[in-house]
């Protein structure tokens, strides 16, 4: 499916660097204007996927700002993190480290046994694009670390990474592989068998399970990811806005842009008359801003494009 999106007003040119206060103050007005433009100017139609359309989009841009989401990770067999239950303090809930020892120990056991996943063709394609100078920057909502494993370097993991742990006191960061060794040292009978992706410690094991402390300050550790209720640091948002400013096109890959922390980059790009291409299997919050919208699996699109 291809969605031909909003036609831009050629006079609507803004400086991203001067935008933040104005952008936040009038956000509700801008969204209303976007919806009005969408109703008046958008044309949508369905037809078989035509890779020439997105290839032309890429050919016409020198530097792309890429935003990836769960739709890329799921093609590596990783469940969409939005589907995880947090009612009893699951892995992606703040209760991971704020509530009872029982919940914390169980959650750390899950983190220790997280299965490894293979890179998919989408990760590899984006890494090649970077090496060939096509990518201004890549921002990912995923915390699986697969972009870095694929060799991409111009990457911001907006929500952090499960491949690291951070001290809640001194903010020191430890790589997961190093922390695993420390876990095994203090829990010699604990198995790292990943066949069970939702391991449950017995009551006896729960009592014996020891969580290491920060080596520098003895503070409590947590996975280096944003939990529900956490906010993206201002410095990260500012840096990404600068990369949007430096790019001359934006691609949104495998994300519905559910949260403003991700959708804001599409909205800013739209206001600055930068073309936007979306590849996602479902609707997104930026569909009304898109120059092109493709409904497709990323593995069926990215590896077939050339830069």
PDB file of N, CA and C in Angstrom, residues 26 69 88 94 97 106 110 120 175 212 219 232 244 263 278 300 302 306:
ATOM      1  N   UNK A  26       2.460  25.799  20.981  1.00  0.00           N
ATOM      2  CA  UNK A  26       1.380  25.768  20.005  1.00  0.00           C
ATOM      3  C   UNK A  26       1.162  24.376  19.420  1.00  0.00           C
ATOM      4  N   UNK A  69      11.505   1.358  14.894  1.00  0.00           N
ATOM      5  CA  UNK A  69      10.734   0.910  16.042  1.00  0.00           C
ATOM      6  C   UNK A  69      10.596  -0.598  16.091  1.00  0.00           C
ATOM      7  N   UNK A  88       2.316  -7.234  37.318  1.00  0.00           N
ATOM      8  CA  UNK A  88       3.002  -7.754  38.500  1.00  0.00           C
ATOM      9  C   UNK A  88       4.463  -7.342  38.498  1.00  0.00           C
ATOM     10  N   UNK A  94       8.611   0.067  36.023  1.00  0.00           N
ATOM     11  CA  UNK A  94       9.486   0.669  37.027  1.00  0.00           C
ATOM     12  C   UNK A  94       9.549  -0.173  38.296  1.00  0.00           C
ATOM     13  N   UNK A  97      12.652  -2.283  39.853  1.00  0.00           N
ATOM     14  CA  UNK A  97      13.662  -1.958  40.863  1.00  0.00           C
ATOM     15  C   UNK A  97      13.106  -1.133  42.010  1.00  0.00           C
ATOM     16  N   UNK A 106      12.980 -11.603  40.601  1.00  0.00           N
ATOM     17  CA  UNK A 106      12.399 -12.305  39.463  1.00  0.00           C
ATOM     18  C   UNK A 106      12.702 -11.570  38.157  1.00  0.00           C
ATOM     19  N   UNK A 110      14.827 -12.710  34.752  1.00  0.00           N
ATOM     20  CA  UNK A 110      14.365 -12.597  33.368  1.00  0.00           C
ATOM     21  C   UNK A 110      15.416 -11.884  32.520  1.00  0.00           C
ATOM     22  N   UNK A 120      18.573  -9.058  11.433  1.00  0.00           N
ATOM     23  CA  UNK A 120      17.802  -9.350  10.238  1.00  0.00           C
ATOM     24  C   UNK A 120      18.298  -8.477   9.083  1.00  0.00           C
ATOM     25  N   UNK A 175      28.373  -3.074  31.094  1.00  0.00           N
ATOM     26  CA  UNK A 175      27.899  -3.887  29.987  1.00  0.00           C
ATOM     27  C   UNK A 175      27.243  -5.155  30.523  1.00  0.00           C
ATOM     28  N   UNK A 212      23.792  -8.197  42.443  1.00  0.00           N
ATOM     29  CA  UNK A 212      25.022  -7.426  42.680  1.00  0.00           C
ATOM     30  C   UNK A 212      24.731  -5.931  42.784  1.00  0.00           C
ATOM     31  N   UNK A 219      25.667   1.281  44.930  1.00  0.00           N
ATOM     32  CA  UNK A 219      24.288   1.651  44.666  1.00  0.00           C
ATOM     33  C   UNK A 219      23.524   0.543  43.967  1.00  0.00           C
ATOM     34  N   UNK A 232      12.723  10.975  28.094  1.00  0.00           N
ATOM     35  CA  UNK A 232      13.954  11.098  27.324  1.00  0.00           C
ATOM     36  C   UNK A 232      14.679  12.362  27.773  1.00  0.00           C
ATOM     37  N   UNK A 244      17.828  16.046  12.700  1.00  0.00           N
ATOM     38  CA  UNK A 244      16.692  16.258  11.802  1.00  0.00           C
ATOM     39  C   UNK A 244      16.932  17.504  10.957  1.00  0.00           C
ATOM     40  N   UNK A 263       7.008  10.904  17.832  1.00  0.00           N
ATOM     41  CA  UNK A 263       6.263  11.564  16.754  1.00  0.00           C
ATOM     42  C   UNK A 263       6.709  13.004  16.527  1.00  0.00           C
ATOM     43  N   UNK A 278       7.244   6.645   5.211  1.00  0.00           N
ATOM     44  CA  UNK A 278       6.908   5.728   6.307  1.00  0.00           C
ATOM     45  C   UNK A 278       6.744   4.321   5.760  1.00  0.00           C
ATOM     46  N   UNK A 300      11.087  -6.866   3.433  1.00  0.00           N
ATOM     47  CA  UNK A 300      10.695  -6.934   2.021  1.00  0.00           C
ATOM     48  C   UNK A 300      11.036  -5.642   1.277  1.00  0.00           C
ATOM     49  N   UNK A 302      13.757  -2.815   2.706  1.00  0.00           N
ATOM     50  CA  UNK A 302      15.093  -2.219   2.899  1.00  0.00           C
ATOM     51  C   UNK A 302      16.199  -2.934   2.145  1.00  0.00           C
ATOM     52  N   UNK A 306      18.816   0.563  -2.997  1.00  0.00           N
ATOM     53  CA  UNK A 306      20.239   0.862  -3.190  1.00  0.00           C
ATOM     54  C   UNK A 306      20.524   2.313  -2.839  1.00  0.00           C
TER      55      UNK A 306
END
